[in-house]
Amino acid sequence: MHTAELQATPIAPHEQAAEAVATLTSVTKSYGPVQALDGLNLTLRKGEIVALLGPNGAGKSTAVRLLLGLCAPTTGEARIFGRDPREALARERIGAMLQVAALPRTLKVKEHIDLFRSYYPAPLPAAEVVRIAQLEGIENRLFEALSGGQQQRLLFGLALCGNPDLVFLDEPTVGMDIEARRGLWIQIRALAAQGKTVLLTTHYLEEADALAHRIVVVNKGRVVSEGTPAEIKSRGAGRLIRCRTALRPELLRTLSTVTSAEVADGLTTVMAASPETALREMFALDRELHSLEVVSPGLEDAFLAITGS
């Protein structure tokens, strides 16, 4: 399903992966009667790219806000670099690219970079920010004149201005074309290779699959699954059978081990915990079944199965 390039996720060195950079320990967070987090535990380690996934309202944004020091837990503990995230010394070592970011629209790209660099004691050189964020040639352009993808690249660059050790990336490639997205993936992998930690939230599951050393799935304020992309995909609800058959989905759903069956454009797709058992039953009912393909589910299938979406 993915190209070799998409699957070339670097493996975090063992000695780096053992060092905790940020933790949420038995954290709850309530907003009045609404409980956003319910005993959440999360650890981010040095040199890791961690994808935090979950359906809308699962608690992802609240977890990120706690680690950024924008709010405090109701109970439990949040720590980054051994400190309370609200401490200035801790926050100097983090960078964040958030979708809620609003920048002055009449400042130039280079002016935004210079402004953000001024907030930190040892910032990256401006030229390095421009290179990493692929902003060459548009340094003198006003923010309001940038395309959506260019604005995203600037926000990425601003998150790196302080040369952070921990980077939060919220939907970093929204609005980017394929070439720009792949270019940003290269830079994100380079951050991890330098020993920096990246927490990624994205609705592009292909992106999480391609980049993450580890995926953490949250639902209803709790971690419901955690592991490498391959481990998460192995926890799906079985394997996919695609074929052309006269058997109707209503009948297919009654077969043993079949969990779902749909038809689109004449192609039948069946999810089965045991595809061998399902296929024997299908062939017994339809000897003319053809165009058969059996594949392992992708990350999207596993995500839907794990979260019950």
PDB file of C-alpha atoms in Angstrom:
ATOM      1  CA  MET A   1       0.000   0.000   0.000  1.00  0.00           C
ATOM      2  CA  HIS A   2       2.927   2.283   0.687  1.00  0.00           C
ATOM      3  CA  THR A   3       6.035   2.914  -1.348  1.00  0.00           C
ATOM      4  CA  ALA A   4       9.470   1.947  -0.036  1.00  0.00           C
ATOM      5  CA  GLU A   5      10.111   5.606   0.732  1.00  0.00           C
ATOM      6  CA  LEU A   6       7.007   5.851   2.910  1.00  0.00           C
ATOM      7  CA  GLN A   7       8.046   2.794   4.916  1.00  0.00           C
ATOM      8  CA  ALA A   8      11.619   3.960   5.528  1.00  0.00           C
ATOM      9  CA  THR A   9      10.976   5.110   9.093  1.00  0.00           C
ATOM     10  CA  PRO A  10      14.239   5.328  11.076  1.00  0.00           C
ATOM     11  CA  ILE A  11      14.554   3.141  14.150  1.00  0.00           C
ATOM     12  CA  ALA A  12      15.227   5.108  17.327  1.00  0.00           C
ATOM     13  CA  PRO A  13      18.499   3.976  18.994  1.00  0.00           C
ATOM     14  CA  HIS A  14      17.842   1.848  22.074  1.00  0.00           C
ATOM     15  CA  GLU A  15      19.938   3.995  24.345  1.00  0.00           C
ATOM     16  CA  GLN A  16      18.072   7.131  23.248  1.00  0.00           C
ATOM     17  CA  ALA A  17      14.647   5.498  23.468  1.00  0.00           C
ATOM     18  CA  ALA A  18      15.289   4.647  27.135  1.00  0.00           C
ATOM     19  CA  GLU A  19      15.587   8.303  28.169  1.00  0.00           C
ATOM     20  CA  ALA A  20      12.246   9.887  29.078  1.00  0.00           C
ATOM     21  CA  VAL A  21      11.883  13.495  27.912  1.00  0.00           C
ATOM     22  CA  ALA A  22       8.220  14.083  28.797  1.00  0.00           C
ATOM     23  CA  THR A  23       5.630  12.202  30.832  1.00  0.00           C
ATOM     24  CA  LEU A  24       1.987  12.317  31.781  1.00  0.00           C
ATOM     25  CA  THR A  25       1.390  10.097  34.809  1.00  0.00           C
ATOM     26  CA  SER A  26      -2.146   9.026  35.811  1.00  0.00           C
ATOM     27  CA  VAL A  27      -3.431  12.351  34.524  1.00  0.00           C
ATOM     28  CA  THR A  28      -7.055  13.384  34.679  1.00  0.00           C
ATOM     29  CA  LYS A  29      -8.379  16.665  33.348  1.00  0.00           C
ATOM     30  CA  SER A  30     -11.912  17.915  33.801  1.00  0.00           C
ATOM     31  CA  TYR A  31     -13.664  20.957  32.413  1.00  0.00           C
ATOM     32  CA  GLY A  32     -16.635  21.263  34.698  1.00  0.00           C
ATOM     33  CA  PRO A  33     -18.710  18.091  34.251  1.00  0.00           C
ATOM     34  CA  VAL A  34     -16.718  17.023  31.168  1.00  0.00           C
ATOM     35  CA  GLN A  35     -13.752  14.708  31.766  1.00  0.00           C
ATOM     36  CA  ALA A  36     -11.274  15.123  28.910  1.00  0.00           C
ATOM     37  CA  LEU A  37      -8.596  12.787  30.306  1.00  0.00           C
ATOM     38  CA  ASP A  38      -9.167   9.767  32.515  1.00  0.00           C
ATOM     39  CA  GLY A  39      -5.978   8.375  34.067  1.00  0.00           C
ATOM     40  CA  LEU A  40      -3.852   8.966  30.954  1.00  0.00           C
ATOM     41  CA  ASN A  41      -0.240   7.743  30.960  1.00  0.00           C
ATOM     42  CA  LEU A  42       2.131   8.874  28.218  1.00  0.00           C
ATOM     43  CA  THR A  43       5.926   8.816  27.891  1.00  0.00           C
ATOM     44  CA  LEU A  44       7.978  10.520  25.173  1.00  0.00           C
ATOM     45  CA  ARG A  45      11.592   9.437  24.816  1.00  0.00           C
ATOM     46  CA  LYS A  46      14.670  11.062  23.354  1.00  0.00           C
ATOM     47  CA  GLY A  47      15.064  10.619  19.612  1.00  0.00           C
ATOM     48  CA  GLU A  48      11.501   9.353  19.077  1.00  0.00           C
ATOM     49  CA  ILE A  49       8.762  10.393  16.702  1.00  0.00           C
ATOM     50  CA  VAL A  50       5.498   9.550  18.460  1.00  0.00           C
ATOM     51  CA  ALA A  51       2.149   9.849  16.680  1.00  0.00           C
ATOM     52  CA  LEU A  52      -0.760  10.591  19.008  1.00  0.00           C
ATOM     53  CA  LEU A  53      -3.936   9.386  17.315  1.00  0.00           C
ATOM     54  CA  GLY A  54      -7.572   9.257  18.311  1.00  0.00           C
ATOM     55  CA  PRO A  55     -11.063  10.257  17.200  1.00  0.00           C
ATOM     56  CA  ASN A  56     -12.278  13.812  17.704  1.00  0.00           C
ATOM     57  CA  GLY A  57     -12.826  14.484  21.399  1.00  0.00           C
ATOM     58  CA  ALA A  58     -10.527  11.640  22.482  1.00  0.00           C
ATOM     59  CA  GLY A  59      -8.297  13.930  24.564  1.00  0.00           C
ATOM     60  CA  LYS A  60      -5.351  14.497  22.211  1.00  0.00           C
ATOM     61  CA  SER A  61      -5.469  18.293  22.335  1.00  0.00           C
ATOM     62  CA  THR A  62      -5.809  18.313  26.109  1.00  0.00           C
ATOM     63  CA  ALA A  63      -2.765  16.044  26.481  1.00  0.00           C
ATOM     64  CA  VAL A  64      -0.724  18.372  24.260  1.00  0.00           C
ATOM     65  CA  ARG A  65      -1.893  21.451  26.190  1.00  0.00           C
ATOM     66  CA  LEU A  66      -0.755  19.849  29.448  1.00  0.00           C
ATOM     67  CA  LEU A  67       2.708  19.108  28.059  1.00  0.00           C
ATOM     68  CA  LEU A  68       2.959  22.648  26.690  1.00  0.00           C
ATOM     69  CA  GLY A  69       2.152  24.057  30.119  1.00  0.00           C
ATOM     70  CA  LEU A  70      -0.996  25.776  28.851  1.00  0.00           C
ATOM     71  CA  CYS A  71      -3.082  24.122  31.566  1.00  0.00           C
ATOM     72  CA  ALA A  72      -2.573  21.957  34.646  1.00  0.00           C
ATOM     73  CA  PRO A  73      -3.879  18.449  35.382  1.00  0.00           C
ATOM     74  CA  THR A  74      -6.876  18.049  37.642  1.00  0.00           C
ATOM     75  CA  THR A  75      -5.026  15.090  39.172  1.00  0.00           C
ATOM     76  CA  GLY A  76      -1.802  13.325  38.236  1.00  0.00           C
ATOM     77  CA  GLU A  77       1.478  14.797  37.066  1.00  0.00           C
ATOM     78  CA  ALA A  78       2.913  16.338  33.881  1.00  0.00           C
ATOM     79  CA  ARG A  79       6.686  16.662  33.449  1.00  0.00           C
ATOM     80  CA  ILE A  80       9.018  17.730  30.649  1.00  0.00           C
ATOM     81  CA  PHE A  81      12.767  17.445  31.199  1.00  0.00           C
ATOM     82  CA  GLY A  82      11.973  16.660  34.829  1.00  0.00           C
ATOM     83  CA  ARG A  83      10.178  19.978  35.374  1.00  0.00           C
ATOM     84  CA  ASP A  84       6.664  21.316  35.516  1.00  0.00           C
ATOM     85  CA  PRO A  85       5.814  22.285  31.899  1.00  0.00           C
ATOM     86  CA  ARG A  86       4.722  25.720  33.120  1.00  0.00           C
ATOM     87  CA  GLU A  87       8.271  26.596  34.233  1.00  0.00           C
ATOM     88  CA  ALA A  88      10.126  28.960  31.928  1.00  0.00           C
ATOM     89  CA  LEU A  89      13.300  26.833  31.895  1.00  0.00           C
ATOM     90  CA  ALA A  90      11.319  23.859  30.640  1.00  0.00           C
ATOM     91  CA  ARG A  91       9.430  25.813  27.995  1.00  0.00           C
ATOM     92  CA  GLU A  92      12.652  27.209  26.531  1.00  0.00           C
ATOM     93  CA  ARG A  93      13.434  23.710  25.274  1.00  0.00           C
ATOM     94  CA  ILE A  94      10.178  23.089  23.407  1.00  0.00           C
ATOM     95  CA  GLY A  95       8.738  24.236  20.098  1.00  0.00           C
ATOM     96  CA  ALA A  96       5.171  23.944  18.920  1.00  0.00           C
ATOM     97  CA  MET A  97       3.347  24.104  15.604  1.00  0.00           C
ATOM     98  CA  LEU A  98      -0.342  24.449  16.424  1.00  0.00           C
ATOM     99  CA  GLN A  99      -3.338  24.839  14.135  1.00  0.00           C
ATOM    100  CA  VAL A 100      -4.697  27.608  16.355  1.00  0.00           C
ATOM    101  CA  ALA A 101      -1.628  29.764  15.706  1.00  0.00           C
ATOM    102  CA  ALA A 102      -2.465  33.267  14.431  1.00  0.00           C
ATOM    103  CA  LEU A 103       0.331  35.390  12.994  1.00  0.00           C
ATOM    104  CA  PRO A 104       0.352  39.077  11.999  1.00  0.00           C
ATOM    105  CA  ARG A 105      -0.545  38.977   8.324  1.00  0.00           C
ATOM    106  CA  THR A 106       1.408  42.092   7.327  1.00  0.00           C
ATOM    107  CA  LEU A 107       4.828  40.894   8.522  1.00  0.00           C
ATOM    108  CA  LYS A 108       7.265  39.317   6.084  1.00  0.00           C
ATOM    109  CA  VAL A 109       8.449  35.733   6.435  1.00  0.00           C
ATOM    110  CA  LYS A 110      11.920  36.827   7.550  1.00  0.00           C
ATOM    111  CA  GLU A 111      10.413  39.262  10.052  1.00  0.00           C
ATOM    112  CA  HIS A 112       8.388  36.492  11.648  1.00  0.00           C
ATOM    113  CA  ILE A 113      11.512  34.346  11.891  1.00  0.00           C
ATOM    114  CA  ASP A 114      13.562  37.152  13.456  1.00  0.00           C
ATOM    115  CA  LEU A 115      10.764  37.871  15.940  1.00  0.00           C
ATOM    116  CA  PHE A 116      10.481  34.254  17.084  1.00  0.00           C
ATOM    117  CA  ARG A 117      14.267  33.833  17.271  1.00  0.00           C
ATOM    118  CA  SER A 118      14.381  36.806  19.650  1.00  0.00           C
ATOM    119  CA  TYR A 119      12.344  34.850  22.209  1.00  0.00           C
ATOM    120  CA  TYR A 120      15.120  32.295  22.812  1.00  0.00           C
ATOM    121  CA  PRO A 121      18.603  32.535  24.389  1.00  0.00           C
ATOM    122  CA  ALA A 122      20.320  30.332  21.762  1.00  0.00           C
ATOM    123  CA  PRO A 123      18.164  30.299  18.606  1.00  0.00           C
ATOM    124  CA  LEU A 124      18.916  28.580  15.327  1.00  0.00           C
ATOM    125  CA  PRO A 125      20.464  30.856  12.687  1.00  0.00           C
ATOM    126  CA  ALA A 126      17.773  32.421  10.508  1.00  0.00           C
ATOM    127  CA  ALA A 127      19.281  30.857   7.388  1.00  0.00           C
ATOM    128  CA  GLU A 128      19.021  27.417   8.972  1.00  0.00           C
ATOM    129  CA  VAL A 129      15.340  27.950   9.797  1.00  0.00           C
ATOM    130  CA  VAL A 130      14.714  28.997   6.187  1.00  0.00           C
ATOM    131  CA  ARG A 131      16.515  25.895   4.898  1.00  0.00           C
ATOM    132  CA  ILE A 132      14.800  23.391   7.173  1.00  0.00           C
ATOM    133  CA  ALA A 133      11.324  24.833   6.517  1.00  0.00           C
ATOM    134  CA  GLN A 134      11.916  25.086   2.744  1.00  0.00           C
ATOM    135  CA  LEU A 135      11.274  28.844   2.693  1.00  0.00           C
ATOM    136  CA  GLU A 136      14.025  29.802   0.246  1.00  0.00           C
ATOM    137  CA  GLY A 137      12.923  32.518  -2.154  1.00  0.00           C
ATOM    138  CA  ILE A 138       9.912  33.723  -0.171  1.00  0.00           C
ATOM    139  CA  GLU A 139      11.684  35.373   2.777  1.00  0.00           C
ATOM    140  CA  ASN A 140      10.447  38.832   1.756  1.00  0.00           C
ATOM    141  CA  ARG A 141       6.853  37.799   1.106  1.00  0.00           C
ATOM    142  CA  LEU A 142       4.091  38.940   3.461  1.00  0.00           C
ATOM    143  CA  PHE A 143       2.363  36.239   5.486  1.00  0.00           C
ATOM    144  CA  GLU A 144      -0.996  37.162   3.941  1.00  0.00           C
ATOM    145  CA  ALA A 145       0.444  36.568   0.461  1.00  0.00           C
ATOM    146  CA  LEU A 146       1.541  33.003   1.239  1.00  0.00           C
ATOM    147  CA  SER A 147      -0.334  29.939   0.040  1.00  0.00           C
ATOM    148  CA  GLY A 148      -1.768  27.565   2.627  1.00  0.00           C
ATOM    149  CA  GLY A 149       1.162  25.188   2.234  1.00  0.00           C
ATOM    150  CA  GLN A 150       3.705  28.006   2.536  1.00  0.00           C
ATOM    151  CA  GLN A 151       2.018  29.234   5.706  1.00  0.00           C
ATOM    152  CA  GLN A 152       2.311  25.714   7.121  1.00  0.00           C
ATOM    153  CA  ARG A 153       6.016  25.607   6.277  1.00  0.00           C
ATOM    154  CA  LEU A 154       6.526  28.952   8.021  1.00  0.00           C
ATOM    155  CA  LEU A 155       4.715  27.695  11.133  1.00  0.00           C
ATOM    156  CA  PHE A 156       6.994  24.645  11.077  1.00  0.00           C
ATOM    157  CA  GLY A 157      10.038  26.885  10.853  1.00  0.00           C
ATOM    158  CA  LEU A 158       8.852  29.076  13.722  1.00  0.00           C
ATOM    159  CA  ALA A 159       8.453  25.977  15.914  1.00  0.00           C
ATOM    160  CA  LEU A 160      12.157  25.283  15.380  1.00  0.00           C
ATOM    161  CA  CYS A 161      13.480  28.813  15.941  1.00  0.00           C
ATOM    162  CA  GLY A 162      14.591  28.066  19.507  1.00  0.00           C
ATOM    163  CA  ASN A 163      16.441  24.871  18.494  1.00  0.00           C
ATOM    164  CA  PRO A 164      14.084  22.845  20.733  1.00  0.00           C
ATOM    165  CA  ASP A 165      14.704  19.375  22.132  1.00  0.00           C
ATOM    166  CA  LEU A 166      10.974  18.576  22.146  1.00  0.00           C
ATOM    167  CA  VAL A 167       8.757  19.535  19.203  1.00  0.00           C
ATOM    168  CA  PHE A 168       4.958  19.373  19.023  1.00  0.00           C
ATOM    169  CA  LEU A 169       3.549  19.184  15.501  1.00  0.00           C
ATOM    170  CA  ASP A 170      -0.227  19.466  15.132  1.00  0.00           C
ATOM    171  CA  GLU A 171      -1.368  18.520  11.613  1.00  0.00           C
ATOM    172  CA  PRO A 172       1.909  19.814  10.141  1.00  0.00           C
ATOM    173  CA  THR A 173       1.231  19.022   6.466  1.00  0.00           C
ATOM    174  CA  VAL A 174      -2.340  20.309   6.077  1.00  0.00           C
ATOM    175  CA  GLY A 175      -2.619  22.242   2.814  1.00  0.00           C
ATOM    176  CA  MET A 176       0.692  20.978   1.415  1.00  0.00           C
ATOM    177  CA  ASP A 177       1.139  19.321  -1.948  1.00  0.00           C
ATOM    178  CA  ILE A 178       2.777  15.906  -2.152  1.00  0.00           C
ATOM    179  CA  GLU A 179       6.275  17.232  -2.868  1.00  0.00           C
ATOM    180  CA  ALA A 180       6.204  19.682   0.049  1.00  0.00           C
ATOM    181  CA  ARG A 181       4.763  17.032   2.366  1.00  0.00           C
ATOM    182  CA  ARG A 182       7.527  14.554   1.535  1.00  0.00           C
ATOM    183  CA  GLY A 183      10.090  17.308   2.009  1.00  0.00           C
ATOM    184  CA  LEU A 184       8.741  18.068   5.473  1.00  0.00           C
ATOM    185  CA  TRP A 185       8.799  14.371   6.357  1.00  0.00           C
ATOM    186  CA  ILE A 186      12.523  14.331   5.599  1.00  0.00           C
ATOM    187  CA  GLN A 187      13.089  17.245   7.987  1.00  0.00           C
ATOM    188  CA  ILE A 188      10.993  15.620  10.733  1.00  0.00           C
ATOM    189  CA  ARG A 189      13.048  12.432  10.444  1.00  0.00           C
ATOM    190  CA  ALA A 190      16.209  14.549  10.601  1.00  0.00           C
ATOM    191  CA  LEU A 191      15.055  16.075  13.907  1.00  0.00           C
ATOM    192  CA  ALA A 192      14.741  12.602  15.443  1.00  0.00           C
ATOM    193  CA  ALA A 193      18.120  11.602  14.030  1.00  0.00           C
ATOM    194  CA  GLN A 194      19.622  14.559  15.936  1.00  0.00           C
ATOM    195  CA  GLY A 195      18.182  13.170  19.184  1.00  0.00           C
ATOM    196  CA  LYS A 196      15.190  15.504  19.311  1.00  0.00           C
ATOM    197  CA  THR A 197      11.756  14.232  20.303  1.00  0.00           C
ATOM    198  CA  VAL A 198       8.716  14.845  18.106  1.00  0.00           C
ATOM    199  CA  LEU A 199       5.078  14.454  19.140  1.00  0.00           C
ATOM    200  CA  LEU A 200       2.915  14.351  16.027  1.00  0.00           C
ATOM    201  CA  THR A 201      -0.859  14.620  15.792  1.00  0.00           C
ATOM    202  CA  THR A 202      -2.313  14.045  12.352  1.00  0.00           C
ATOM    203  CA  HIS A 203      -5.484  12.911  10.609  1.00  0.00           C
ATOM    204  CA  TYR A 204      -3.325  11.559   7.760  1.00  0.00           C
ATOM    205  CA  LEU A 205      -2.820   7.993   8.974  1.00  0.00           C
ATOM    206  CA  GLU A 206      -0.418   7.399   6.082  1.00  0.00           C
ATOM    207  CA  GLU A 207       1.731  10.130   7.636  1.00  0.00           C
ATOM    208  CA  ALA A 208       1.743   8.458  11.044  1.00  0.00           C
ATOM    209  CA  ASP A 209       2.574   5.126   9.415  1.00  0.00           C
ATOM    210  CA  ALA A 210       5.464   6.641   7.480  1.00  0.00           C
ATOM    211  CA  LEU A 211       7.015   8.713  10.263  1.00  0.00           C
ATOM    212  CA  ALA A 212       6.296   7.309  13.713  1.00  0.00           C
ATOM    213  CA  HIS A 213       8.591   5.062  15.690  1.00  0.00           C
ATOM    214  CA  ARG A 214       5.635   4.569  18.032  1.00  0.00           C
ATOM    215  CA  ILE A 215       1.906   5.204  17.776  1.00  0.00           C
ATOM    216  CA  VAL A 216      -0.256   5.945  20.813  1.00  0.00           C
ATOM    217  CA  VAL A 217      -4.018   5.653  20.271  1.00  0.00           C
ATOM    218  CA  VAL A 218      -6.257   7.443  22.766  1.00  0.00           C
ATOM    219  CA  ASN A 219     -10.008   7.226  23.135  1.00  0.00           C
ATOM    220  CA  LYS A 220     -12.282   8.694  25.801  1.00  0.00           C
ATOM    221  CA  GLY A 221      -9.303  10.139  27.643  1.00  0.00           C
ATOM    222  CA  ARG A 222      -7.347   6.893  27.954  1.00  0.00           C
ATOM    223  CA  VAL A 223      -4.587   5.130  26.017  1.00  0.00           C
ATOM    224  CA  VAL A 224      -6.275   2.191  24.290  1.00  0.00           C
ATOM    225  CA  SER A 225      -3.349   0.928  22.205  1.00  0.00           C
ATOM    226  CA  GLU A 226       0.358   1.617  21.836  1.00  0.00           C
ATOM    227  CA  GLY A 227       3.150   0.178  19.708  1.00  0.00           C
ATOM    228  CA  THR A 228       5.078   0.463  16.470  1.00  0.00           C
ATOM    229  CA  PRO A 229       3.019   1.046  13.300  1.00  0.00           C
ATOM    230  CA  ALA A 230       3.420  -2.644  12.438  1.00  0.00           C
ATOM    231  CA  GLU A 231       2.225  -3.703  15.899  1.00  0.00           C
ATOM    232  CA  ILE A 232      -0.794  -1.398  15.734  1.00  0.00           C
ATOM    233  CA  LYS A 233      -1.755  -2.705  12.295  1.00  0.00           C
ATOM    234  CA  SER A 234      -1.514  -6.291  13.543  1.00  0.00           C
ATOM    235  CA  ARG A 235      -4.238  -5.487  16.099  1.00  0.00           C
ATOM    236  CA  GLY A 236      -6.846  -4.855  13.442  1.00  0.00           C
ATOM    237  CA  ALA A 237     -10.008  -6.885  13.175  1.00  0.00           C
ATOM    238  CA  GLY A 238      -8.592  -9.487  10.772  1.00  0.00           C
ATOM    239  CA  ARG A 239      -7.722  -9.391   7.069  1.00  0.00           C
ATOM    240  CA  LEU A 240      -9.420  -7.916   4.048  1.00  0.00           C
ATOM    241  CA  ILE A 241     -10.865 -10.068   1.266  1.00  0.00           C
ATOM    242  CA  ARG A 242     -11.637  -8.303  -2.008  1.00  0.00           C
ATOM    243  CA  CYS A 243     -13.387 -10.148  -4.804  1.00  0.00           C
ATOM    244  CA  ARG A 244     -16.219 -10.129  -7.291  1.00  0.00           C
ATOM    245  CA  THR A 245     -19.089 -12.347  -6.208  1.00  0.00           C
ATOM    246  CA  ALA A 246     -22.847 -12.683  -6.522  1.00  0.00           C
ATOM    247  CA  LEU A 247     -23.124 -13.124  -2.750  1.00  0.00           C
ATOM    248  CA  ARG A 248     -24.900 -10.230  -1.084  1.00  0.00           C
ATOM    249  CA  PRO A 249     -23.350  -8.398   1.899  1.00  0.00           C
ATOM    250  CA  GLU A 250     -26.293  -9.390   4.117  1.00  0.00           C
ATOM    251  CA  LEU A 251     -25.438 -13.055   3.569  1.00  0.00           C
ATOM    252  CA  LEU A 252     -21.687 -12.573   3.874  1.00  0.00           C
ATOM    253  CA  ARG A 253     -22.082 -10.958   7.299  1.00  0.00           C
ATOM    254  CA  THR A 254     -23.682 -14.165   8.582  1.00  0.00           C
ATOM    255  CA  LEU A 255     -20.603 -16.284   7.767  1.00  0.00           C
ATOM    256  CA  SER A 256     -18.324 -17.372  10.608  1.00  0.00           C
ATOM    257  CA  THR A 257     -15.367 -15.015  11.351  1.00  0.00           C
ATOM    258  CA  VAL A 258     -16.754 -12.271   9.031  1.00  0.00           C
ATOM    259  CA  THR A 259     -17.027  -8.927  10.829  1.00  0.00           C
ATOM    260  CA  SER A 260     -18.084  -6.693   7.925  1.00  0.00           C
ATOM    261  CA  ALA A 261     -19.008  -6.846   4.240  1.00  0.00           C
ATOM    262  CA  GLU A 262     -19.648  -4.077   1.737  1.00  0.00           C
ATOM    263  CA  VAL A 263     -20.039  -3.720  -2.036  1.00  0.00           C
ATOM    264  CA  ALA A 264     -18.849  -0.724  -4.066  1.00  0.00           C
ATOM    265  CA  ASP A 265     -18.671  -0.521  -7.866  1.00  0.00           C
ATOM    266  CA  GLY A 266     -19.187  -4.265  -8.131  1.00  0.00           C
ATOM    267  CA  LEU A 267     -16.237  -5.069  -5.850  1.00  0.00           C
ATOM    268  CA  THR A 268     -17.020  -6.837  -2.578  1.00  0.00           C
ATOM    269  CA  THR A 269     -14.850  -6.131   0.451  1.00  0.00           C
ATOM    270  CA  VAL A 270     -15.044  -8.494   3.433  1.00  0.00           C
ATOM    271  CA  MET A 271     -13.247  -8.203   6.783  1.00  0.00           C
ATOM    272  CA  ALA A 272     -12.689 -11.596   8.385  1.00  0.00           C
ATOM    273  CA  ALA A 273     -10.816 -12.700  11.491  1.00  0.00           C
ATOM    274  CA  SER A 274      -9.973 -15.943   9.668  1.00  0.00           C
ATOM    275  CA  PRO A 275      -9.905 -15.310   5.904  1.00  0.00           C
ATOM    276  CA  GLU A 276      -9.254 -19.009   5.159  1.00  0.00           C
ATOM    277  CA  THR A 277     -12.471 -20.035   6.919  1.00  0.00           C
ATOM    278  CA  ALA A 278     -14.463 -17.261   5.295  1.00  0.00           C
ATOM    279  CA  LEU A 279     -13.163 -18.080   1.813  1.00  0.00           C
ATOM    280  CA  ARG A 280     -14.042 -21.767   2.119  1.00  0.00           C
ATOM    281  CA  GLU A 281     -17.606 -20.814   2.978  1.00  0.00           C
ATOM    282  CA  MET A 282     -17.755 -18.199   0.211  1.00  0.00           C
ATOM    283  CA  PHE A 283     -16.510 -20.607  -2.475  1.00  0.00           C
ATOM    284  CA  ALA A 284     -19.027 -23.221  -1.300  1.00  0.00           C
ATOM    285  CA  LEU A 285     -21.813 -20.699  -1.922  1.00  0.00           C
ATOM    286  CA  ASP A 286     -20.436 -19.127  -5.109  1.00  0.00           C
ATOM    287  CA  ARG A 287     -18.143 -21.223  -7.316  1.00  0.00           C
ATOM    288  CA  GLU A 288     -17.964 -18.325  -9.793  1.00  0.00           C
ATOM    289  CA  LEU A 289     -16.263 -16.017  -7.267  1.00  0.00           C
ATOM    290  CA  HIS A 290     -13.255 -14.359  -8.959  1.00  0.00           C
ATOM    291  CA  SER A 291     -10.778 -11.446  -8.923  1.00  0.00           C
ATOM    292  CA  LEU A 292      -9.738 -12.511  -5.429  1.00  0.00           C
ATOM    293  CA  GLU A 293      -7.306 -10.533  -3.281  1.00  0.00           C
ATOM    294  CA  VAL A 294      -6.490 -11.028   0.417  1.00  0.00           C
ATOM    295  CA  VAL A 295      -4.533  -8.280   2.163  1.00  0.00           C
ATOM    296  CA  SER A 296      -3.573  -7.301   5.684  1.00  0.00           C
ATOM    297  CA  PRO A 297      -5.485  -4.285   6.969  1.00  0.00           C
ATOM    298  CA  GLY A 298      -3.784  -0.907   6.926  1.00  0.00           C
ATOM    299  CA  LEU A 299      -3.395   1.523   9.797  1.00  0.00           C
ATOM    300  CA  GLU A 300      -6.801   3.043   9.069  1.00  0.00           C
ATOM    301  CA  ASP A 301      -8.524  -0.338   9.434  1.00  0.00           C
ATOM    302  CA  ALA A 302      -6.674  -1.047  12.687  1.00  0.00           C
ATOM    303  CA  PHE A 303      -7.445   2.430  14.022  1.00  0.00           C
ATOM    304  CA  LEU A 304     -11.164   1.984  13.365  1.00  0.00           C
ATOM    305  CA  ALA A 305     -11.139  -1.449  14.976  1.00  0.00           C
ATOM    306  CA  ILE A 306      -9.240  -0.287  18.068  1.00  0.00           C
ATOM    307  CA  THR A 307     -11.339   2.812  18.680  1.00  0.00           C
ATOM    308  CA  GLY A 308     -14.636   1.171  17.719  1.00  0.00           C
ATOM    309  CA  SER A 309     -15.315   4.025  15.287  1.00  0.00           C
TER     310      SER A 309
END
